[in-house]
Coordinates of C-alpha atoms in Angstrom, one line a residue:
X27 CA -8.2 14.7 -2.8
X28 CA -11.0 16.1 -4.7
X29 CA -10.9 19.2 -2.3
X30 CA -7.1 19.9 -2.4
X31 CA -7.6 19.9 -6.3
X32 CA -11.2 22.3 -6.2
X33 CA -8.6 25.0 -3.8
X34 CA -5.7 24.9 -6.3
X35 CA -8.6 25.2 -9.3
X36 CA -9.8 28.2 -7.6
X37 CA -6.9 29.9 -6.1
X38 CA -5.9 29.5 -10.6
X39 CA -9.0 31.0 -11.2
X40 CA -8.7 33.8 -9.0
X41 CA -5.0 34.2 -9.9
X42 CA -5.9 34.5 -13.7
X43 CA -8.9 37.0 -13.1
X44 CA -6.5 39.3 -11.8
X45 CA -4.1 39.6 -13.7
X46 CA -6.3 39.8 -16.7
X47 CA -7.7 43.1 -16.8
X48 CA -6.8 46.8 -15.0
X49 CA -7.2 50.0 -17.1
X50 CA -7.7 51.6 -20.0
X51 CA -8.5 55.1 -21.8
X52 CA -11.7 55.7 -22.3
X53 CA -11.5 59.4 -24.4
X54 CA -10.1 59.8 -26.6
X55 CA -11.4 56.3 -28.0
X56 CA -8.4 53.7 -27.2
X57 CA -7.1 51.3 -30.3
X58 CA -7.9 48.0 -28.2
X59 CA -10.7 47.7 -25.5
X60 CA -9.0 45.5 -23.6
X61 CA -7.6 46.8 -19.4
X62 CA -5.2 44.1 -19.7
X63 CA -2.4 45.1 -22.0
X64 CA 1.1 44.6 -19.9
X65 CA 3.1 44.9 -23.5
X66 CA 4.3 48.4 -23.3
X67 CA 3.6 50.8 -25.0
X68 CA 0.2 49.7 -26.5
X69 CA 0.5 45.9 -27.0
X70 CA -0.2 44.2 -30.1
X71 CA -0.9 47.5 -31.5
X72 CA 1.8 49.2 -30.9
X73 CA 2.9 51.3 -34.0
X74 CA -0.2 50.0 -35.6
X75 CA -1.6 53.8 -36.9
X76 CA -3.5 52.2 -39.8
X77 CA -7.4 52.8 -37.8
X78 CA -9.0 55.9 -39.1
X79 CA -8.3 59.0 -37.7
X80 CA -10.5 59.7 -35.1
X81 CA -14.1 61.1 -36.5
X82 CA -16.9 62.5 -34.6
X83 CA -20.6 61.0 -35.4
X84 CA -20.8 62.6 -38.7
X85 CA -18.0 61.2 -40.2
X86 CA -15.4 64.4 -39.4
X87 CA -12.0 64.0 -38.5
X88 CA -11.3 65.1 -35.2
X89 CA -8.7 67.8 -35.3
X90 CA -7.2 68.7 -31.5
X91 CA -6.2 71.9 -30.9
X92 CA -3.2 72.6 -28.8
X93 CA -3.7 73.7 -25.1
X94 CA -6.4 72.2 -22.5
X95 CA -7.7 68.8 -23.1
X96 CA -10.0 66.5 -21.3
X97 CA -8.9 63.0 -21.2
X98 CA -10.8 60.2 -19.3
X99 CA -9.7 56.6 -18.4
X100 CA -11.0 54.2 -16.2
X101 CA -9.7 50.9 -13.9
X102 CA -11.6 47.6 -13.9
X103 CA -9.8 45.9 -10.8
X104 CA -8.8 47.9 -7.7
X105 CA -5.4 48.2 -7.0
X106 CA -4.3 50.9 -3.9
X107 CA -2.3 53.5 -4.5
X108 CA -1.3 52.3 -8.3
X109 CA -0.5 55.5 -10.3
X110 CA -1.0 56.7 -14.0
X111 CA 0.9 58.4 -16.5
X112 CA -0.1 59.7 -19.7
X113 CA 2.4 60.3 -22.8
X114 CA 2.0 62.0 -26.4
X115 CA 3.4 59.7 -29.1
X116 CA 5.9 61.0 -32.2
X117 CA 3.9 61.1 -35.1
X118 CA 2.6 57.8 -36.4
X119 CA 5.2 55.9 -34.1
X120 CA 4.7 54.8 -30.5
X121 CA 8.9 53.7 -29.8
X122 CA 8.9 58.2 -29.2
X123 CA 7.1 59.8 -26.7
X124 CA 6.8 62.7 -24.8
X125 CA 5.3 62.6 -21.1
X126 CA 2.6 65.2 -20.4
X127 CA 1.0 64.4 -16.9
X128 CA 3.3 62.3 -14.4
X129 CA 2.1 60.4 -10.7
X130 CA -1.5 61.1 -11.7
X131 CA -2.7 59.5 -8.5
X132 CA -5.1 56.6 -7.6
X133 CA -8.9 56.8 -6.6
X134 CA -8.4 54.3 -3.7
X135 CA -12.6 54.7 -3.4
X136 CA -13.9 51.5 -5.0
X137 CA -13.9 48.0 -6.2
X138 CA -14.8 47.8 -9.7
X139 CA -16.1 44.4 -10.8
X140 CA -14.2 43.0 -14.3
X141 CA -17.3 41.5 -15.5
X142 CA -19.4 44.8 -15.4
X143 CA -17.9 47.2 -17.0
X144 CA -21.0 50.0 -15.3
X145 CA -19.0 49.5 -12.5
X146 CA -15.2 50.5 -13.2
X147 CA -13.6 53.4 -11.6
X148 CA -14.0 56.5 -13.8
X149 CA -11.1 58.9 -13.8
X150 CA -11.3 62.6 -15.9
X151 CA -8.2 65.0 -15.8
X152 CA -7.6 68.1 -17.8
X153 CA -3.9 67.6 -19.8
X154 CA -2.2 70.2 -22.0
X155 CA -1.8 69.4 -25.6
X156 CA 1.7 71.0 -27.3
X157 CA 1.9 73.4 -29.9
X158 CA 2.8 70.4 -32.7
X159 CA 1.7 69.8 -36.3
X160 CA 1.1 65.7 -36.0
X161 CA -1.8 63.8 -38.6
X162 CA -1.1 60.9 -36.6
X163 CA -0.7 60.8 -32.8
X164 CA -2.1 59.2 -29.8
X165 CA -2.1 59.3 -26.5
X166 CA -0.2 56.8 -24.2
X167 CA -1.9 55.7 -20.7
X168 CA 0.6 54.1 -18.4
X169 CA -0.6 52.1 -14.8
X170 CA 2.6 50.9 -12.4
X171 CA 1.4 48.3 -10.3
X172 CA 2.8 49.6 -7.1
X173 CA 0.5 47.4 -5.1
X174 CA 2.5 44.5 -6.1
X175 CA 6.0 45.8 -4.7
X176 CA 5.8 45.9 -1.0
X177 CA 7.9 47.7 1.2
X178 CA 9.8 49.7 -1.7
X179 CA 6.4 51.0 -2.3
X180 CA 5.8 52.6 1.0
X181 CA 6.4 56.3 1.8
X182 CA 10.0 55.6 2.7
X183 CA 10.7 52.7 0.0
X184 CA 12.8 53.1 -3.1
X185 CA 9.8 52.7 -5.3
X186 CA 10.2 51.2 -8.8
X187 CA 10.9 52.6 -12.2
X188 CA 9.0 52.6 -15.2
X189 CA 10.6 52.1 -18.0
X190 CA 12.4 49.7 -15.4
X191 CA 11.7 47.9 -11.9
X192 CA 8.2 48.0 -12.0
X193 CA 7.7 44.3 -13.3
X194 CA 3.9 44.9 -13.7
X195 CA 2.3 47.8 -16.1
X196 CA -0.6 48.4 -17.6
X197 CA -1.2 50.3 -20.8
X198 CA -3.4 51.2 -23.3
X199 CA -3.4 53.5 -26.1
X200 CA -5.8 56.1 -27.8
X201 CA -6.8 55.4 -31.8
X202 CA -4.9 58.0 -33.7
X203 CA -5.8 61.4 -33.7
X204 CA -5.0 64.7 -35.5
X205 CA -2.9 68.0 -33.8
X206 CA -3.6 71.2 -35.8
X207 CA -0.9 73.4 -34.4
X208 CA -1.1 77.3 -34.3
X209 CA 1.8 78.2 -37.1
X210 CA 1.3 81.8 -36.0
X211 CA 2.7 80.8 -32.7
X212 CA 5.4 78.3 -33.7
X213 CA 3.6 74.8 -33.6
X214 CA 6.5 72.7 -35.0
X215 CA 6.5 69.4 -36.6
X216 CA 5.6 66.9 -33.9
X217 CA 8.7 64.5 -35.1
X218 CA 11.0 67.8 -34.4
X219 CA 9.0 68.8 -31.3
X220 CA 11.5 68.3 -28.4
X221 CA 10.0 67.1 -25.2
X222 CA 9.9 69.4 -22.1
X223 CA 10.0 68.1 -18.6
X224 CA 6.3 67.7 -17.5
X225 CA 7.3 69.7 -14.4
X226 CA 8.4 72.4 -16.2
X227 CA 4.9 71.8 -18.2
X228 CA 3.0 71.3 -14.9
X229 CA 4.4 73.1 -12.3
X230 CA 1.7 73.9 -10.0
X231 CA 1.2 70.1 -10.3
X232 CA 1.5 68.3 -6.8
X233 CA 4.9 66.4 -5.9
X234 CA 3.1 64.9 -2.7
X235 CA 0.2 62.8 -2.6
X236 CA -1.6 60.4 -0.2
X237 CA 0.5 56.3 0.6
X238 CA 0.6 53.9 3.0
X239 CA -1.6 54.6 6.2
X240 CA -2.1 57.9 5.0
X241 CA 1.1 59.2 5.7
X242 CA 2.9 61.9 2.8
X243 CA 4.8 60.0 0.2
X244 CA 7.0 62.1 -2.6
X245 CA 6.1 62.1 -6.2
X246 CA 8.2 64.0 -7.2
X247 CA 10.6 62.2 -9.6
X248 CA 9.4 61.8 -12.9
X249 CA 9.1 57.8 -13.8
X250 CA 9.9 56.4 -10.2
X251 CA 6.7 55.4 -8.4
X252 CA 5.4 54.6 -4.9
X253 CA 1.6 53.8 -3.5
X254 CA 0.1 57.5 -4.8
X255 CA -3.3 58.1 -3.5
X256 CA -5.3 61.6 -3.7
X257 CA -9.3 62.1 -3.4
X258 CA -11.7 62.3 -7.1
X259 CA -15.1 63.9 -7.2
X260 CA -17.8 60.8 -6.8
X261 CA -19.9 63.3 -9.5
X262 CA -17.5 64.7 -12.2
X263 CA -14.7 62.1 -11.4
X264 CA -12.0 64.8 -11.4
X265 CA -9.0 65.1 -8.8
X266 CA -10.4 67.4 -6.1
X267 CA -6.8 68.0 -4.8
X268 CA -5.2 69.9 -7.6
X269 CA -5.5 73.5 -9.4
X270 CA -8.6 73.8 -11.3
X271 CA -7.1 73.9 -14.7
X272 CA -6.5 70.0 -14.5
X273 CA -10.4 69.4 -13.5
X274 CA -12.2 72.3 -15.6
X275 CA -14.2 71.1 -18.3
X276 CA -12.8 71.9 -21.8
X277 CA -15.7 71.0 -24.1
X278 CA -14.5 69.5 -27.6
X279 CA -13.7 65.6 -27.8
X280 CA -13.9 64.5 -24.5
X281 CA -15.6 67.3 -22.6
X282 CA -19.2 66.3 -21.2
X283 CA -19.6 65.0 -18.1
X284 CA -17.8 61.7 -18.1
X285 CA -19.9 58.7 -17.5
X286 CA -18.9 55.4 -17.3
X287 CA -17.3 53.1 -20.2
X288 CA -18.8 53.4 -23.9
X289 CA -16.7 50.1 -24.3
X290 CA -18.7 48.1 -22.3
X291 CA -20.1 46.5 -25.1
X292 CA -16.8 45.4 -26.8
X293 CA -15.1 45.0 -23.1
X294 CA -17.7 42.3 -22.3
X295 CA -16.8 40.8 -25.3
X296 CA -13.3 40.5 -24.5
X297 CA -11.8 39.7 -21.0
X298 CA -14.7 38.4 -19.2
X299 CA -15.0 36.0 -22.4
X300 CA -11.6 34.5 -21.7
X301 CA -12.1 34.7 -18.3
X302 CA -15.0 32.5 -18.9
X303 CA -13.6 30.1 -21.1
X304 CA -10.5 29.5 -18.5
X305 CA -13.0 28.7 -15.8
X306 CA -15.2 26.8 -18.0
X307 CA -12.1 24.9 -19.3
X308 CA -10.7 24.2 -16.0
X309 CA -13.9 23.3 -14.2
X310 CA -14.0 20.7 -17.1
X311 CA -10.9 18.9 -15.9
X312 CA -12.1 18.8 -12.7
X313 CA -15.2 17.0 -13.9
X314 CA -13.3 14.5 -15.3
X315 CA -10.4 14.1 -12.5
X316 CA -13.1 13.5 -10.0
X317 CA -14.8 10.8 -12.3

């Protein structure tokens, strides 16, 4: 008896530790530090813009230029072939959006461990800001779960649809941030700014990448999502499979070599806590089933 109850105790525990954390942006600076949020678009702070803008050390506010812009993000549980997205918010509201880089594909090259965050996988990629006026946006980093949807995941599978059938996302959003457009070039209000296709932004980005067995799978359609694989430099932790605009390095807010998470303090602080407490908790009723 006391074994059958130990299994089910650990097969919780192991059940809980994975669904408790994934991936989050690391630059620029994300609002919560938790890889867990499944809440879309950024949790329990979503349309919370009330953090300080973004500020470098010396106290001044960050201010983004359009064009080329490194962002870096990193996963703190492997999951094969699970793709990211990454979104610009309206200004000072996170229900508007506009998608900049689609079927960013996974690093399929390591197993992070949740309780070290040294150890997640580091992704950098090289996005293009629009020619907006916004004093409060943010970025939006978006993590379909195709790992979890079996055959309709596969090369020839329907996939699944986010916003829709993909019942597991992860998110996580960047603390708000400040767009100087060029006027002399028509920047525009971001709230009047009216969303391209991100093909139509990107289009010497791939529409094939790497699934199941390593056969070819299409990523071509913008939201619906398969097992998407491609292979990221072990040294600058950019996607060696695509044009070099998306891996060159920038400079500005996010631009040195990427290394892993800044967060790790705060990260430590946060899932492997309750992670902790939950095993602690449980291992507590076992102590006393057994007595």
């Amino acid at each position: 008896m006391g074994r059958i109850i130990l299994s089910r105790l650990l097969v919780l525990i192991s059940t809980f530790a994975s669904a408790s954390s994934h991936s989050r942006l690391s630059c620029p600076e994300p609002r919560s530090a938790s890889t867990g949020i499944k809440r879309g678009p950024c949790g329990d702070e979503t349309n919370n813009f009330d953090s300080p803008l973004l500020a470098i050390t010396d106290g001044s506010i960050v201010e983004i230029k359009p064009g080329p812009l490194r962002v870096t993000f990193e996963e703190s549980i492997h999951h094969t072939g699970a793709p990211f997205r990454i979104s610009l918010s309206d200004d000072g509201n996170d229900d508007e959006s506009c998608v900049l880089l689609d079927h960013i594909p996974h690093n399929d090259c390591c197993r992070p461990s949740l309780n070290d965050a040294t150890t997640y996988t580091p992704y950098a990629i090289t996005i293009d800001i629009p020619n907006v006026i916004c004093e409060r946006c943010s970025l939006h980093l978006s993590n379909p779960m195709t790992d979890k949807i079996g055959g309709n995941g596969s090369p020839s599978g329907i996939g699944c649809t986010d916003p829709g059938t993909c019942f597991s996302v992860y998110h996580s959003c960047s603390k708000p941030f400040r767009i100087v457009g060029d006027t002399n070039n028509g920047a525009v209000p971001r709230s009047d700014y009216q969303c391209p296709s991100y093909k139509d932004m990107n289009e010497e980005w791939p529409t094939v990448w790497m699934g199941d067995n390593g056969e070819n799978v299409d990523a071509s359609t913008p939201g619906v999502y398969r097992r998407e694989s491609s292979i990221w430099s072990t040294e600058d932790h950019t996607l060696t499979t695509v044009p070099e605009k998306y891996r060159e390095d920038v400079g500005g807010l996010c631009g040195e070599i990427y290394a892993p998470s800044s967060y790790a303090s705060s990260s430590s602080r946060f899932d492997p806590f309750w992670s902790s407490l939950l095993l602690a908790l449980m291992l507590m009723m076992f102590c006393n089933i057994m007595v």
